[in-house]
Every structure is written in structure tokens, then in C-alpha cells.
Amino acid sequence: MEVANCTISFNEVEKARENISKFIHKTPVYTNSTINNITGRSIFFKAENFQKTGSFKARGALNTVTCMMNSDLHPEGGSVTCSSGNHGQALAWAANTVGLPSSVVIPRHAPLIKKEAIKEYGANLIECGSKYMDRVTMCQKAALELNYDIIPSSDHPDVIAGQGTIALEFFEAIPNLDALFVSVGGGGMIAGIAIAAKHINPDIKVYAVEPDGKILEKCLRSGQKLWPAPPQYLDTIADGIMRQSVADVAWPYMLENVEKEVFTVNDEEIVNAMKFVFERMKLVIETSAAATVAAVMSDQFKKLDDTIQNVGVILCGGNVDINNLPW
């Protein structure tokens, strides 16, 4: 679908909450004494793994289809997207919630649990190759053949506004947050969270967490998108954040609101963090969520300014294949 030029403000995030609050979960916030002792700070975990469809993506997807249904852009057919899994599940659920048919283009290598969930939420599943253009081409073909509108996973203002509702809930639970840690794939979540968080507390630090090879810090410091085109996918265990570049719509909000210092984590750190959360916090999280935990357990985190004491960590999802855990 074509997206008109749109400035995403705090008002859009508040409107998104009005659109979705009746259907989503207000997810809990957890603490863990062991990690507080390790870090010497108070760490608060926003558990989006308990969200509808098992990830934060439900927020943006539902807000987008709701806005579409209430506008002149109401699709004559339905909605389609290409997704590594979580956005696909979210769109399938959101479309079903508002009575809209949907199809999801997903890489063949995506976790089985994500594929099965997409079908269970009522969407038609279309498998494709692992390359970016494989997804785009198949998605465009499906949209044309089915007369469906394409809803991207990050590159849409209504998606970003929906993800920003995480920050509204987090500040209601923990008003004195000094920093937020958010894993970054396409950037829709961190863009929305940063818009809302900076409005509530202009002094808050919003830190991006990335897998090896994303070069996000280099891009943020230069103010330029230095990634190759078309977008590439990184060789990382964190399949939900394997896209190297960030979405065009998300980029300016990241550049304005996100710290230039980025936390980069490798596969070993992600797996160790995931095991820690499973064993010590008794929470099921996926690798993309474990990335933020790895960041706050890192040596880099220890070097943060001592004034940063209350730290919010987004556990973005919990969709794992329990028969194929990464250890």
C-alpha cells in the first residue's frame, strides 16, 4: 500500500492506544534480583512475550488495520505482508480481529511455531526464499493477484505509532525510567517507543541493541543510511532482527531520538542471555528478546554513566520452537 507523508507525533501514539487497548494485553513488568546485583542498577523487563500472538508486533498490526478500516484506504480485498514470522502472526491475528482476510509471505527457514501460528490465526501462508527480494517479489505478486493491500512490518506510520504504546504502558508502571533498551530489526519498535518516551521524559536515553554486522552506530553517527540496497539479512541466531537496514519511515525518528551509542551483541551472548532468562526468570523469550538482556549484561553496559539507574528492557517476543532451542 502507498503511505502518505506523515509526521508521527505523541498524539498518534495516544490514538493508537485508543484503537488497540480493548484487544491487546497490558503486559507485565518484571525485575530480577540477580541481574540487578550483576549490573548494579535496577533493571525492569517489559514482557511483550505475553502479548497477543507472542510479540509486540500485535500492537502495530492492529493499529494499522484499524486505521485502514476507518479510512478511505479500506482495502477491497484484504491485507498481505512479508515477515520473518512475528509480524506475519500479528497481521493474521489483527486482520481476523477486524474481519479482514489476510495472507502472509514467510521465508521457508522461519521457525515452525511461527508458521503454524499464522495458519491458526486464519491467514493464508505463502512460503518464499530467504533473500529480501524473494519476499518483496512474492508479496507484490500476492497483493496484485488477490487485490490485497501490503502492510509492512516497520515501514508504516501506523505500525510505528502502535509500537509506541509500549512506552506509554512502561512509564505508567515505572515513571522514573532513565533509559530504555530496545532490539532493532526494521526499527519500527524503537522509533515508536522513542517518540513516546522522549515526549514523556525528554532526558531519557533510548539505546538500540543490534546483532553483529548491522553497523547501526556507524549510520547514526554519520547521519546517513550506509546499508547496501536492496536490504541484506545478517547471519545471526536472532531471526526477528536479522534485517541489516532499518525502514525508511523509522529512520528519521531513530536519528532524532535514539542514542548514537549502540549495543552490539553476538550469538553466544544472545544464547547465554536467553538461557539466563529461561532458568532464572522462568520466562520463555525468543532470541531477538534475549539480545536486549545480553546488552545489559555486557561489559559495555557497566561503563554507562552512574546517573542511569532505572533501566527498562523490552522483551519483544517469546515465539520459539521449543524443539529447536539454540543450546
XYZ file of C-alpha atoms in Angstrom:
327
model
C 0.000 0.000 0.000
C 1.123 3.566 -0.574
C 1.923 5.532 2.555
C 1.353 9.261 2.515
C 3.906 11.575 4.095
C 3.082 11.578 7.770
C 4.663 13.068 10.848
C 4.338 10.652 13.741
C 3.753 12.530 16.972
C 2.886 11.605 20.540
C -0.755 12.237 19.613
C -0.617 9.416 17.061
C 0.704 7.071 19.739
C -2.137 8.046 22.080
C -4.660 7.499 19.271
C -3.105 4.103 18.641
C -3.704 3.128 22.252
C -7.367 4.092 21.866
C -7.559 1.879 18.777
C -5.983 -1.220 20.280
C -6.465 -1.159 24.058
C -9.636 -3.271 24.039
C -7.921 -6.113 22.207
C -4.312 -6.301 23.387
C -2.740 -7.200 26.728
C -1.254 -4.582 29.014
C 1.886 -6.615 29.509
C 3.547 -7.003 32.920
C 6.875 -5.604 34.085
C 9.311 -7.895 35.905
C 12.503 -7.464 37.906
C 15.233 -9.930 38.845
C 17.488 -9.517 41.872
C 20.355 -11.451 40.300
C 20.603 -9.208 37.271
C 20.236 -6.136 39.482
C 23.210 -7.367 41.503
C 25.214 -8.138 38.367
C 24.600 -4.716 36.844
C 24.470 -2.596 39.985
C 21.309 -0.952 38.650
C 17.555 -1.515 38.747
C 16.511 -3.364 35.598
C 12.837 -3.559 34.606
C 11.678 -6.016 31.947
C 8.583 -5.204 29.868
C 7.317 -8.666 28.936
C 5.913 -8.360 25.418
C 6.380 -12.109 25.122
C 2.987 -12.216 26.881
C 1.387 -10.021 24.226
C -1.262 -11.296 21.814
C 0.458 -13.508 19.201
C 3.513 -13.692 21.466
C 5.200 -10.439 20.485
C 4.935 -6.650 20.425
C 4.030 -6.788 16.727
C 0.331 -7.187 17.560
C 0.209 -3.522 18.582
C 1.343 -2.057 15.282
C -0.535 -4.525 13.111
C -3.857 -3.958 14.869
C -3.476 -0.189 14.845
C -2.742 -0.250 11.111
C -5.665 -2.425 10.042
C -7.974 -0.455 12.350
C -6.879 2.830 10.789
C -7.345 1.310 7.330
C -10.851 0.112 8.130
C -11.739 3.600 9.365
C -10.372 5.456 6.345
C -10.765 5.780 2.608
C -7.885 3.311 2.250
C -10.159 0.441 3.303
C -8.948 -2.486 1.169
C -11.424 -4.040 -1.221
C -9.855 -7.443 -0.710
C -7.656 -7.868 2.340
C -4.110 -7.433 3.596
C -0.808 -9.134 2.860
C 2.667 -8.816 4.318
C 6.089 -10.427 4.153
C 7.546 -11.316 7.527
C 10.144 -13.412 9.332
C 7.273 -14.586 11.471
C 6.139 -12.279 14.268
C 4.649 -9.543 12.087
C 3.003 -12.233 9.993
C 1.319 -13.697 13.063
C 0.356 -10.235 14.218
C -1.221 -9.266 10.909
C -3.091 -12.572 10.701
C -4.499 -12.023 14.194
C -5.239 -8.328 13.654
C -6.983 -8.914 10.335
C -9.049 -11.702 11.855
C -9.940 -9.411 14.779
C -11.436 -6.788 12.448
C -12.899 -9.310 9.992
C -10.387 -8.859 7.177
C -8.865 -11.700 5.099
C -5.075 -11.866 5.014
C -2.084 -13.629 3.508
C 1.456 -13.792 4.840
C 4.632 -14.338 2.831
C 7.230 -16.001 5.064
C 10.722 -17.438 4.458
C 10.898 -21.216 4.389
C 13.561 -21.145 7.143
C 11.319 -19.320 9.643
C 10.608 -21.205 12.893
C 7.854 -23.791 12.579
C 5.977 -22.346 15.565
C 5.594 -19.045 13.724
C 4.337 -20.697 10.543
C 1.786 -22.794 12.411
C 0.552 -19.812 14.388
C -0.017 -17.789 11.214
C -2.273 -20.524 9.888
C -4.096 -20.828 13.199
C -4.855 -17.100 13.186
C -6.653 -17.582 9.882
C -4.201 -16.273 7.290
C -3.119 -17.949 4.080
C 0.584 -18.871 4.321
C 2.833 -18.284 1.295
C 6.419 -19.531 1.605
C 9.334 -17.908 -0.219
C 13.136 -17.857 -0.414
C 15.383 -16.310 2.223
C 16.576 -13.275 0.268
C 14.950 -9.872 0.709
C 13.857 -9.580 -2.914
C 12.315 -13.065 -2.765
C 9.961 -11.769 -0.081
C 9.218 -8.474 -1.791
C 8.527 -10.058 -5.174
C 6.248 -12.731 -3.739
C 4.404 -10.187 -1.585
C 3.819 -7.853 -4.518
C 2.629 -10.750 -6.654
C 0.168 -11.881 -3.983
C -1.131 -8.341 -3.481
C -1.759 -7.965 -7.203
C -3.413 -11.346 -7.656
C -5.587 -11.109 -4.536
C -6.301 -7.369 -4.684
C -4.835 -7.036 -1.182
C -3.027 -4.087 0.377
C 0.520 -4.594 1.643
C 1.159 -3.818 5.312
C 4.918 -3.649 6.009
C 6.360 -4.763 9.324
C 8.110 -1.474 10.168
C 7.865 0.946 7.264
C 4.481 2.497 8.071
C 3.491 5.358 10.413
C 0.511 3.499 11.888
C 2.700 0.488 12.671
C 5.261 2.718 14.378
C 2.583 4.552 16.378
C 1.172 1.231 17.543
C 4.561 0.038 18.759
C 4.958 3.305 20.656
C 2.171 2.270 23.024
C 4.729 0.039 24.764
C 6.361 3.175 26.160
C 3.053 4.559 27.433
C 2.467 1.417 29.488
C 6.068 1.211 30.660
C 6.080 4.743 32.063
C 2.754 4.163 33.788
C 4.308 1.195 35.582
C 7.781 2.704 36.162
C 7.593 6.524 35.948
C 11.263 7.188 36.773
C 12.974 5.305 33.948
C 16.380 6.705 32.995
C 16.998 4.556 29.918
C 15.354 2.061 27.592
C 16.964 -0.813 25.699
C 15.245 -1.937 22.505
C 16.318 -4.546 19.951
C 16.314 -3.303 16.363
C 15.418 -5.060 13.140
C 13.472 -2.757 10.833
C 13.335 -0.111 13.548
C 9.584 0.328 13.882
C 9.515 -0.591 17.564
C 12.387 1.631 18.676
C 11.117 4.540 16.560
C 7.660 4.399 18.146
C 8.978 3.853 21.660
C 11.450 6.726 21.308
C 8.769 9.139 20.061
C 6.597 8.429 23.100
C 9.406 8.143 25.650
C 11.074 11.410 24.645
C 7.725 13.210 24.898
C 7.146 11.884 28.415
C 10.746 12.385 29.562
C 12.985 14.390 27.200
C 16.062 13.338 29.205
C 15.576 9.598 28.829
C 18.221 7.635 26.918
C 16.906 5.225 24.292
C 19.550 2.661 23.309
C 19.410 0.400 20.275
C 20.553 -3.210 20.513
C 21.705 -4.914 17.326
C 23.250 -8.204 16.174
C 26.760 -8.314 14.739
C 27.054 -6.734 11.295
C 24.214 -4.215 11.375
C 26.546 -1.140 11.549
C 23.747 0.917 13.090
C 26.080 3.002 15.249
C 28.128 3.986 12.209
C 24.925 5.057 10.431
C 23.585 7.020 13.407
C 26.867 8.841 13.989
C 27.216 9.749 10.312
C 23.542 10.640 9.958
C 23.409 8.515 6.818
C 21.939 5.166 5.844
C 25.095 3.313 4.858
C 23.493 -0.082 4.257
C 23.564 -1.736 0.825
C 20.458 -1.865 -1.335
C 18.420 -3.976 -1.596
C 18.422 -4.774 2.143
C 20.546 -7.701 3.250
C 19.951 -10.238 6.009
C 22.543 -10.868 8.684
C 23.922 -14.236 9.716
C 22.520 -14.160 13.242
C 20.669 -16.507 15.536
C 18.195 -13.677 16.210
C 15.903 -14.265 13.240
C 13.488 -11.485 14.210
C 16.170 -8.786 13.892
C 18.251 -10.214 11.064
C 17.449 -7.414 8.602
C 20.559 -5.239 8.288
C 18.982 -1.899 7.346
C 16.179 -0.027 9.079
C 12.936 1.085 7.447
C 12.782 4.435 5.667
C 9.856 5.715 7.755
C 11.528 4.702 11.028
C 14.962 6.129 10.220
C 14.426 9.885 10.851
C 12.795 9.202 14.229
C 15.694 6.986 15.207
C 18.185 9.603 14.086
C 16.425 12.247 16.177
C 15.626 10.277 19.329
C 17.943 7.268 19.687
C 21.394 7.408 21.287
C 24.327 7.256 18.891
C 25.973 4.641 21.096
C 24.633 1.251 20.024
C 24.948 -2.064 21.859
C 26.105 -4.850 19.546
C 25.712 -8.448 20.721
C 26.884 -11.706 19.192
C 25.190 -15.092 19.008
C 26.985 -16.500 22.050
C 25.921 -13.551 24.193
C 22.340 -13.853 22.956
C 22.175 -17.577 23.762
C 23.664 -17.064 27.233
C 21.160 -14.292 27.968
C 18.287 -16.412 26.712
C 19.345 -19.297 28.974
C 19.585 -16.908 31.920
C 16.017 -15.694 31.398
C 14.699 -19.246 30.961
C 16.483 -20.569 34.035
C 16.448 -17.632 36.452
C 13.356 -15.634 35.458
C 11.249 -18.586 34.254
C 10.216 -16.666 31.131
C 10.086 -18.007 27.584
C 11.686 -15.451 25.276
C 12.994 -15.618 21.736
C 16.483 -14.724 20.567
C 15.517 -11.207 19.481
C 14.303 -10.508 23.009
C 17.404 -12.068 24.514
C 19.516 -9.535 22.622
C 18.440 -6.732 24.960
C 19.164 -8.881 28.001
C 22.616 -9.606 26.586
C 23.158 -5.866 26.214
C 22.506 -5.077 29.880
C 24.725 -7.988 30.921
C 27.616 -6.747 28.783
C 30.856 -5.019 29.766
C 29.739 -2.055 27.672
C 26.681 -1.614 29.884
C 28.866 -1.455 33.001
C 30.529 1.658 31.565
C 27.290 3.657 31.327
C 27.042 6.831 33.383
C 26.191 6.146 37.028
C 23.229 8.527 36.782
C 21.468 5.871 34.696
C 19.998 3.734 37.471
C 16.482 2.714 36.387
C 16.705 0.828 33.116
C 13.818 -0.500 31.046
C 14.384 -3.537 28.829
C 11.898 -4.616 26.173
C 11.450 -8.382 25.929
C 9.988 -8.119 22.447
C 8.665 -11.646 21.984
C 8.529 -15.272 23.046
C 7.878 -17.242 19.880
C 10.419 -20.047 19.996
C 10.447 -23.552 18.594
C 10.664 -25.480 21.850
C 12.045 -28.494 19.965
C 14.851 -26.451 18.444
C 16.278 -24.269 21.207
C 19.691 -22.716 20.403
C 21.682 -24.653 23.001
